[in-house]
Structure formats: structure tokens, C-alpha cells
PDB file of C-alpha atoms in Angstrom:
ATOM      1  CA  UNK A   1      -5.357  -4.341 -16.895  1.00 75.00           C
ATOM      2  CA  UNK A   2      -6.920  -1.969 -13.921  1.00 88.00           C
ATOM      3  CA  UNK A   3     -10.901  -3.131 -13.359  1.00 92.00           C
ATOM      4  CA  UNK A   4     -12.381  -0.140 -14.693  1.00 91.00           C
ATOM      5  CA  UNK A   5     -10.524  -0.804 -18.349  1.00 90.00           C
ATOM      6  CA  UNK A   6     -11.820  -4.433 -18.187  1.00 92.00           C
ATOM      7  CA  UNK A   7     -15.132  -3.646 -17.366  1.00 94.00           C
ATOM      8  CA  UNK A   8     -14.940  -1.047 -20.428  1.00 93.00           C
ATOM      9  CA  UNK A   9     -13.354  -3.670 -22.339  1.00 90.00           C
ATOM     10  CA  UNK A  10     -16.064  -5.785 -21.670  1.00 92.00           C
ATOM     11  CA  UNK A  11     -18.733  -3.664 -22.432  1.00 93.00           C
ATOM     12  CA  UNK A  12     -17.664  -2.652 -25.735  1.00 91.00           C
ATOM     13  CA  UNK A  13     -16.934  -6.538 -27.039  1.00 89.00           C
ATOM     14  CA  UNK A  14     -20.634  -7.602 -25.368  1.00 89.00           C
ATOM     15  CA  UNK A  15     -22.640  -4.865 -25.102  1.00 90.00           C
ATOM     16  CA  UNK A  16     -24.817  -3.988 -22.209  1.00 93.00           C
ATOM     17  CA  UNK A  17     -24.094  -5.625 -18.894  1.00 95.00           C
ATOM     18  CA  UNK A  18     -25.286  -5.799 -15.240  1.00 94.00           C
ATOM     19  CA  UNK A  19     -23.590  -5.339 -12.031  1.00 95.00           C
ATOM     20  CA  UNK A  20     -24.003  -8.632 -11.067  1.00 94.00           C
ATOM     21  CA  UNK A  21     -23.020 -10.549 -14.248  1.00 95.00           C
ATOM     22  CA  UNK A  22     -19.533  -8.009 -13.693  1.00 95.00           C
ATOM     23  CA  UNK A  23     -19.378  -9.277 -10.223  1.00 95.00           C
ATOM     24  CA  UNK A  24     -19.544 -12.975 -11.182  1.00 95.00           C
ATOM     25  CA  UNK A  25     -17.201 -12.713 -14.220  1.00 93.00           C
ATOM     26  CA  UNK A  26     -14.801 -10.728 -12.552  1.00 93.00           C
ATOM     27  CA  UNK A  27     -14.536 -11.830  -9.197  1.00 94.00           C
ATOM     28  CA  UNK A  28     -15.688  -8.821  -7.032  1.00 94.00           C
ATOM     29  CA  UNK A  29     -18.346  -8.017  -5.290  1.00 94.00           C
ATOM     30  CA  UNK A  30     -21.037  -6.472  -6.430  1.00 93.00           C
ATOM     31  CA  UNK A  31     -21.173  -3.543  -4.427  1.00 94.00           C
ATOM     32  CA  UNK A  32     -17.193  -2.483  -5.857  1.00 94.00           C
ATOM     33  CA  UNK A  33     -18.191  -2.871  -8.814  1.00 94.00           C
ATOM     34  CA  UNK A  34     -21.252  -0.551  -8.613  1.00 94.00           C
ATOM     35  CA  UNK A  35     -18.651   1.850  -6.807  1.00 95.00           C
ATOM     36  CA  UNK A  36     -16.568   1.574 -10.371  1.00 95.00           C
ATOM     37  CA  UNK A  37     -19.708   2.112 -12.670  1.00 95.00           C
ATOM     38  CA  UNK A  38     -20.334   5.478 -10.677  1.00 94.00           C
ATOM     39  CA  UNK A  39     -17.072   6.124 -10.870  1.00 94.00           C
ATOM     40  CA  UNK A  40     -17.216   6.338 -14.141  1.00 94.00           C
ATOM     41  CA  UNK A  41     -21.100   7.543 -14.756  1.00 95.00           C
ATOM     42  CA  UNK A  42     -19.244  10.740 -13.266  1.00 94.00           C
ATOM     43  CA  UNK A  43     -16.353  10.504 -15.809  1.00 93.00           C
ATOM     44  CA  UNK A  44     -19.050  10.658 -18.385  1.00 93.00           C
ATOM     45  CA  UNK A  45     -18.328   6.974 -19.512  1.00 93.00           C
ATOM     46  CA  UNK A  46     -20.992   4.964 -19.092  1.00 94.00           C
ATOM     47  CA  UNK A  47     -24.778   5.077 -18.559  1.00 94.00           C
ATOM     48  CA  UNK A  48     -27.555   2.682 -17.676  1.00 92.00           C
ATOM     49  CA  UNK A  49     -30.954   1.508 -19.020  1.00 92.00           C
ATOM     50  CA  UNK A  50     -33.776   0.153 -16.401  1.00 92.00           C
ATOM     51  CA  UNK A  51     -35.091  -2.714 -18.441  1.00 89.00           C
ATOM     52  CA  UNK A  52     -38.521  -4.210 -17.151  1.00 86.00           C
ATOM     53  CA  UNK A  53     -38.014  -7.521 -15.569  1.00 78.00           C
ATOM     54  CA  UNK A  54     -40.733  -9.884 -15.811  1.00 80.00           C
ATOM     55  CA  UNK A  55     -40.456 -10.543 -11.601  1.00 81.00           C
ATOM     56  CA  UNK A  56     -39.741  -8.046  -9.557  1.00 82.00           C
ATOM     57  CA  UNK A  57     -37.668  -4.811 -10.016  1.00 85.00           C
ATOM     58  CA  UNK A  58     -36.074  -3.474 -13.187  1.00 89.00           C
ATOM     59  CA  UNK A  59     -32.716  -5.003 -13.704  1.00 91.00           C
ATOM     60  CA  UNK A  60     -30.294  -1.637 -14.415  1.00 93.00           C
ATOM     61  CA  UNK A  61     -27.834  -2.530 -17.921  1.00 95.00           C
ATOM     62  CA  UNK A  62     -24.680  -0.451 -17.699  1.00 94.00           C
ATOM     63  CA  UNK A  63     -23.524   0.550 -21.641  1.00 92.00           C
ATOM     64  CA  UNK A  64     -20.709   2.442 -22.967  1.00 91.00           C
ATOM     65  CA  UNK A  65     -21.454   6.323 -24.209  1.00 89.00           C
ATOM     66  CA  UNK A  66     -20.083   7.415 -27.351  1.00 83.00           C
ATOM     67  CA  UNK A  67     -17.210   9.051 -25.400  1.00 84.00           C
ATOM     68  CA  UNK A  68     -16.041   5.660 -23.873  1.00 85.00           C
ATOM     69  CA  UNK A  69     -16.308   4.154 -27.518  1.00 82.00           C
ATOM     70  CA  UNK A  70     -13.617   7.163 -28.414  1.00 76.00           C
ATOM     71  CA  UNK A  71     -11.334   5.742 -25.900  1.00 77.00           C
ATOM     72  CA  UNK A  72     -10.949   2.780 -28.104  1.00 78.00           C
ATOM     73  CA  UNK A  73      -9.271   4.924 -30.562  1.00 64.00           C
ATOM     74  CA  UNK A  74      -8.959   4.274 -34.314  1.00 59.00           C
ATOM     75  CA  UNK A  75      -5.667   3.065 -35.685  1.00 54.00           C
ATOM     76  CA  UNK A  76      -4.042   6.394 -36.778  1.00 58.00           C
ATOM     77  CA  UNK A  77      -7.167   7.692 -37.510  1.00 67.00           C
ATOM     78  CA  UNK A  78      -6.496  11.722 -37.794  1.00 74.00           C
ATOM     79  CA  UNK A  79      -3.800  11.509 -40.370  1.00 74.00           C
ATOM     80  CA  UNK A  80      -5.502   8.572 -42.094  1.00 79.00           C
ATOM     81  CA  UNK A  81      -8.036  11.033 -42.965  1.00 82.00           C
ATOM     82  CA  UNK A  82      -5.348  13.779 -43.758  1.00 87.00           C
ATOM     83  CA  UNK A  83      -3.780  11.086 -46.570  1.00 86.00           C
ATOM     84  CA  UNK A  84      -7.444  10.132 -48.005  1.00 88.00           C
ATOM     85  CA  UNK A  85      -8.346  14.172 -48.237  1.00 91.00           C
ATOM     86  CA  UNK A  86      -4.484  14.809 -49.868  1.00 94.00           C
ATOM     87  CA  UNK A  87      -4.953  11.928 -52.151  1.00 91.00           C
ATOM     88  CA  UNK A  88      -8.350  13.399 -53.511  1.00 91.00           C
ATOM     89  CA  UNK A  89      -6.930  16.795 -54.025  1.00 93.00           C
ATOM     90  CA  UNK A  90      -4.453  16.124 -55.590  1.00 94.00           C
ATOM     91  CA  UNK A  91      -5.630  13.472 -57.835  1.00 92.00           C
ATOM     92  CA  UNK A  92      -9.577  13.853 -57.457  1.00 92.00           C
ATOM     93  CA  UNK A  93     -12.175  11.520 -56.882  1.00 90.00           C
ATOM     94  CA  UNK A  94     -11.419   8.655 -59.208  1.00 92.00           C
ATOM     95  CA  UNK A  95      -7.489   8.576 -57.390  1.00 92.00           C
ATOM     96  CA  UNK A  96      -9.267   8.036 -54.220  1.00 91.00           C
ATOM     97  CA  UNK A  97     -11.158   5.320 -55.983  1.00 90.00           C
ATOM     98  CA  UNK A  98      -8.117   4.097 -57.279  1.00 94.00           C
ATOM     99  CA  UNK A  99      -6.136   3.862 -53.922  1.00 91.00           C
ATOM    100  CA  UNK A 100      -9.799   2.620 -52.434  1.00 92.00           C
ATOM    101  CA  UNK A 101      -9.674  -0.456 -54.944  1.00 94.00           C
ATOM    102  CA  UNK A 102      -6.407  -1.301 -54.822  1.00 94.00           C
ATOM    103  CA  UNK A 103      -6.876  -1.868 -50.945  1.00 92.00           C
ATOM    104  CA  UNK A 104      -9.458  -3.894 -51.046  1.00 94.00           C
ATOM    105  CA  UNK A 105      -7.266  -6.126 -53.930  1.00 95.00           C
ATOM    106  CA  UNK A 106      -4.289  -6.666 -51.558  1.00 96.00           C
ATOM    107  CA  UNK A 107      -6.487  -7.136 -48.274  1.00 96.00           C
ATOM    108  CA  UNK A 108      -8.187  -9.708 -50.903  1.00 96.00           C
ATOM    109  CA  UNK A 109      -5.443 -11.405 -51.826  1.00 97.00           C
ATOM    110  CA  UNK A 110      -3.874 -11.568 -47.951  1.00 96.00           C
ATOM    111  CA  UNK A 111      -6.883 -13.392 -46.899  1.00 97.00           C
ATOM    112  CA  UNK A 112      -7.339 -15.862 -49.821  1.00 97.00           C
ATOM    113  CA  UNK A 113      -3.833 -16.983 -49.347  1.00 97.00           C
ATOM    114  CA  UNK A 114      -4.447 -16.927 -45.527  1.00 96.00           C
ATOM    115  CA  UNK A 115      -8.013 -19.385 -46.277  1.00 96.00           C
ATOM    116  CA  UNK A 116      -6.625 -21.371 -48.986  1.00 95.00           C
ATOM    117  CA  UNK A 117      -6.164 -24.494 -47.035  1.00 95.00           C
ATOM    118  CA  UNK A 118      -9.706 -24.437 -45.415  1.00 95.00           C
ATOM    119  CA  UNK A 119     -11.991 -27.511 -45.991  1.00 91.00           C
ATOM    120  CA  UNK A 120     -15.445 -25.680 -45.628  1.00 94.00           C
ATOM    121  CA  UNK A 121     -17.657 -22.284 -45.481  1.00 95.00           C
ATOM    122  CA  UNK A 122     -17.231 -22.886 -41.491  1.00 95.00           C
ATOM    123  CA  UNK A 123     -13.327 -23.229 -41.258  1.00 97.00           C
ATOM    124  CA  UNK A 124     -13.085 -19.914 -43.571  1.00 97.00           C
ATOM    125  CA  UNK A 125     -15.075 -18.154 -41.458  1.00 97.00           C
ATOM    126  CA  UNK A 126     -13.326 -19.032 -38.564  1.00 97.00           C
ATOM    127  CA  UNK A 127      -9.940 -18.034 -40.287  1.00 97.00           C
ATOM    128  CA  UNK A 128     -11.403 -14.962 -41.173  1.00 97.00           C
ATOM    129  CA  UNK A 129     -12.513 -13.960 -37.442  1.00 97.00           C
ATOM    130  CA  UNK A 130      -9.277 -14.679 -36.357  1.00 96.00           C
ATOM    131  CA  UNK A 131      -7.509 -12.562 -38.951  1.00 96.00           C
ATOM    132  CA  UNK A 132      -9.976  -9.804 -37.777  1.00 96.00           C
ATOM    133  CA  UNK A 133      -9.324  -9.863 -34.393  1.00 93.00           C
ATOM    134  CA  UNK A 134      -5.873  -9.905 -34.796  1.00 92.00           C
ATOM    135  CA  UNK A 135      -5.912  -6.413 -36.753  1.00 92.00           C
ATOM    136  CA  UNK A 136      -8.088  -5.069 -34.008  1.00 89.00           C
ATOM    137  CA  UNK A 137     -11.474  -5.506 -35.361  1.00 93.00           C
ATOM    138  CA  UNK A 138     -12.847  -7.519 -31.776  1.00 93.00           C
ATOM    139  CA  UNK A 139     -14.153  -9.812 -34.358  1.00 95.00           C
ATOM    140  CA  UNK A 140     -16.733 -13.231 -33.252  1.00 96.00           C
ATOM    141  CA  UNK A 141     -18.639 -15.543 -35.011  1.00 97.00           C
ATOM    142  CA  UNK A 142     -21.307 -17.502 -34.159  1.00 95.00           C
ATOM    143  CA  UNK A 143     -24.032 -19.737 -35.791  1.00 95.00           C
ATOM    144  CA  UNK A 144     -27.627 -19.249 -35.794  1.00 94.00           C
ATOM    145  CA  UNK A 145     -29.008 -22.901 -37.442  1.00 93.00           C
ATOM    146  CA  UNK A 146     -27.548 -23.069 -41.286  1.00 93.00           C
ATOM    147  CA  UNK A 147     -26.627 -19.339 -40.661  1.00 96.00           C
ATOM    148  CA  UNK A 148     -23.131 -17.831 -39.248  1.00 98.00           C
ATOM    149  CA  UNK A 149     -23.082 -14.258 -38.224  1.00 97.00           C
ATOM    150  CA  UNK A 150     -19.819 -12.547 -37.845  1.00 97.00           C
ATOM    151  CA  UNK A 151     -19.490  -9.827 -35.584  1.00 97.00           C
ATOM    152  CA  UNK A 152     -17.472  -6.797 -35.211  1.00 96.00           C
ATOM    153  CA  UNK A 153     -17.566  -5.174 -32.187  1.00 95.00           C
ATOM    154  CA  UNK A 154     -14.555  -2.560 -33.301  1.00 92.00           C
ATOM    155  CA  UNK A 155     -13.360  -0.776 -36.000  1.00 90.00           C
ATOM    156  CA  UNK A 156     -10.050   0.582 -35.931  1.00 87.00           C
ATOM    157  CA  UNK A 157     -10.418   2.075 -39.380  1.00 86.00           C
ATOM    158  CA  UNK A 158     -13.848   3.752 -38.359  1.00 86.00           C
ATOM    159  CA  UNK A 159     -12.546   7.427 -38.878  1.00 83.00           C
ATOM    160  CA  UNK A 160     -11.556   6.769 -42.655  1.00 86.00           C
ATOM    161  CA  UNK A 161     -14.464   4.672 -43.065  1.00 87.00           C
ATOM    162  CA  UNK A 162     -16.946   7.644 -42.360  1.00 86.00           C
ATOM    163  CA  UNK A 163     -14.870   9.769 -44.364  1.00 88.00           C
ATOM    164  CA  UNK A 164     -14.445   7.642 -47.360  1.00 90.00           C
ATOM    165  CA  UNK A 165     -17.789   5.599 -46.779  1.00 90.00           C
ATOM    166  CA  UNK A 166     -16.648   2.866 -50.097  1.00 91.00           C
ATOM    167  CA  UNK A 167     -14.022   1.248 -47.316  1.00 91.00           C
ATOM    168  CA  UNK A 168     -17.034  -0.235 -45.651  1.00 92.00           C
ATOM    169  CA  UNK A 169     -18.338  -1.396 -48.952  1.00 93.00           C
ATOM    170  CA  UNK A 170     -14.423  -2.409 -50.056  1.00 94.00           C
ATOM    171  CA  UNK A 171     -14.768  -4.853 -46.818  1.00 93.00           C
ATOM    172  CA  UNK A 172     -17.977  -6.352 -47.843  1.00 94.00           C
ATOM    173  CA  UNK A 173     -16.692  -6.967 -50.952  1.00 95.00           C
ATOM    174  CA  UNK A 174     -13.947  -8.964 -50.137  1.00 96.00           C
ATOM    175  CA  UNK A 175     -16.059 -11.124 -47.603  1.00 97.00           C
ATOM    176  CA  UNK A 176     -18.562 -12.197 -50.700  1.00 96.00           C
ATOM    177  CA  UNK A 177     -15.296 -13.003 -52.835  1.00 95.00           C
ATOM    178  CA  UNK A 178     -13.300 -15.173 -50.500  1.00 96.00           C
ATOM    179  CA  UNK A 179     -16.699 -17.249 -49.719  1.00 95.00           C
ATOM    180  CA  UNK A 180     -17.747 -17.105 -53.774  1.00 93.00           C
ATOM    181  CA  UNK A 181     -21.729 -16.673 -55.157  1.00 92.00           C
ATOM    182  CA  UNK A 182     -22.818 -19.735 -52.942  1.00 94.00           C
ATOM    183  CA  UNK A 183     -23.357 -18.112 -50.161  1.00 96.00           C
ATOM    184  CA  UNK A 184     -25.030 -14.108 -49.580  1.00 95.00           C
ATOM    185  CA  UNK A 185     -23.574 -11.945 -46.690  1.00 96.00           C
ATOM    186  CA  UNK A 186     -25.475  -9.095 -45.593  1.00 96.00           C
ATOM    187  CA  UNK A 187     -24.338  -6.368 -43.074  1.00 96.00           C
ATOM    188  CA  UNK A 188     -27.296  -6.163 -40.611  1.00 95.00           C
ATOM    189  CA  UNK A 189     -25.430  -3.797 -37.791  1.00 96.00           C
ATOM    190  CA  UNK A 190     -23.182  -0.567 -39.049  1.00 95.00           C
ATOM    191  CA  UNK A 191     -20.824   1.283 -36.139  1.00 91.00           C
ATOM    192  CA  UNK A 192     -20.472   4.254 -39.138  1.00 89.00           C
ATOM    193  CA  UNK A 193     -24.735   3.842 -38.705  1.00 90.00           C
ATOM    194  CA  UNK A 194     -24.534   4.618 -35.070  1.00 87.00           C
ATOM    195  CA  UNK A 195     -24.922   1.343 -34.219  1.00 90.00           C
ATOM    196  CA  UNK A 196     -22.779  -0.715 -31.617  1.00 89.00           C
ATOM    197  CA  UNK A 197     -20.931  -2.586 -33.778  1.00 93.00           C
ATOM    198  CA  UNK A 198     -20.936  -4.265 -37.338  1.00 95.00           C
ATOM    199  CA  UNK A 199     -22.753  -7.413 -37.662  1.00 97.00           C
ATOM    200  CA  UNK A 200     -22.777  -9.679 -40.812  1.00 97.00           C
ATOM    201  CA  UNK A 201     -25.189 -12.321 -41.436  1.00 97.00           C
ATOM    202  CA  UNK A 202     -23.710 -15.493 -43.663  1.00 97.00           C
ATOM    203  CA  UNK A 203     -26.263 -17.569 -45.469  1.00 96.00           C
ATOM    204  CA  UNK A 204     -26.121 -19.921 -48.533  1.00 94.00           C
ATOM    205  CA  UNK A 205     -27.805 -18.371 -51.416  1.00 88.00           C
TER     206      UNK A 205
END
């Protein structure tokens, strides 16, 4: 993978990053890679944000712009969205409902049989994650106390998903059935929201 696609790569699983922390992660120095953040300010691909530092000068966080989060493109997206608006033509809104549900009743059923020999609320989650970042969601999970808070930081279904906004609820749905009424998830982060990426907070109820 070239630099510049790592850094972007980087950037779009963690979020905003400095110069430096590239430098150190990636082995380089830090004035290259200031020379590939310019490189591709110019290309329209990233911009910065001077945040106050409590010492000294503002410390500069590089981002991605909306057209670097394009580059990670959705899977298929354009003639996903050609199927969902055929599907409701032809068979109206309740068809589209129809196909809606009974995607969320095999993704169900794929990950229940994929958890099923997980001892606790912590292994399932970490199942899950992994499931999710293997169909290209950049899924992570972390734990905040009693809490866990899945995170993820792409979605390669977003195109459908703001066209046929019940896919993001379909998803939610399935999360609060493979981990039953004990526990509540909430979605606290939305990527169709404008957001960076989808965040879900796991808590027993």
C-alpha cells in the first residue's frame, strides 16, 4: 500500500490525526509526511483543524473531506440503489419492506449461528466485530467500564442505506436480537447523519 493510501486509510478508521503521530506510526519523518498531506490538501482530500493546545502553539489535526470518504467506495452501491428503486416500482412500498425484512432475517440468522458457541455478552461482541470487519464495515469495539461500544468506521452499504433509510434500522435490529432484552444498544454516531462513522453504545438494561 503507497503512503498516501495508508495515511487515508488511517484517517478514516481513527479519525483526525497529526503529522507527528503519522511520522511515529509510520516510520517517516515528519517533514515527508507533511509533504504528503499537502499533496493531497491540493487533491482536495484532506483538510486540517488548529486545535488550541494548552502549551504552546495549536497542534494542526489532518481529517478526511467528504471526497476522500467517497474513495472508500460502497460495495456496488449505484446498482444497489437501481435494484431497491426497481423492486419498489414494481411491487411498491410494502415489497421493498418485504425484501428489507427478509434481509435483516438471513443476516440474523448468519450471525446467531456464527455466536452460538459464545460464553458471554463480551465474546459475542467480539464475534460480531470480527464478522463486521470482515464484510468491510472497519468495525472495533471497545469498553468504557460495564459499557462496550462498537464502532463502525465504514459502511459499505451506505448508498442503499440513505436510500432505503429502514437498512440502518434492519442492522440495529439484529444487534438487540442476537444480545436478547438484557442488554439496550443505542446508536450514538450515524455516517447516513453526516457523522464520521457509526458508533453503538452496549449497556445492560
Amino acid at each position: 500500500m503507497k503512503t498516501i493510501d495508508k495515511i487515508l486509510y488511517r484517517m478514516k478508521r481513527e479519525g483526525p490525526v497529526t503529522a507527528k503521530v503519522l511520522a511515529e506510526e509510520f516510520n517517516l519523518t515528519t517533514m515527508g509526511v507533511r509533504q504528503h498531506l499537502q499533496g493531497l490538501e491540493e487533491d482536495g482530500l484532506v483538510d486540517y483543524q488548529d486545535i488550541k493546545a494548552k502549551v504552546g502553539r495549536p497542534t494542526r489535526h489532518w481529517n478526511l473531506t467528504s471526497k476522500a470518504h467517497r474513495r472508500f467506495a460502497d460495495r456496488h452501491g449505484e446498482l444497489i440503489i437501481q435494484m431497491l428503486d426497481s423492486v419498489e416500482d414494481i411491487f411498491g412500498a410494502n415489497g421493498l419492506h418485504q425484501v428489507v425484512e427478509r434481509r435483516e432475517s438471513q443476516t440474523f440468522e448468519q450471525y446467531q449461528n456464527a455466536l452460538a458457541d459464545c460464553s458471554d455478552v463480551k465474546e459475542k461482541l467480539e464475534r460480531l466485530t470480527t464478522l463486521r470487519e470482515q464484510e468491510g464495515y472497519m468495525a472495533q469495539l471497545h469498553q468504557e467500564g460495564d459499557d462496550f461500544i462498537l464502532v463502525e468506521n465504514h459502511c459499505p452499504i451506505c448508498h442503499a442505506a440513505a436510500r432505503c433509510p429502514s437498512l440502518c434500522k434492519s442492522e440495529l435490529n439484529i444487534f438487540q436480537l442476537l444480545l436478547g432484552n438484557e442488554f439496550r444498544i443505542e446508536r450514538n454516531e450515524h455516517i447516513i447523519a453526516g457523522e464520521r462513522r457509526c458508533a453503538y453504545r452496549i449497556q445492560k438494561s
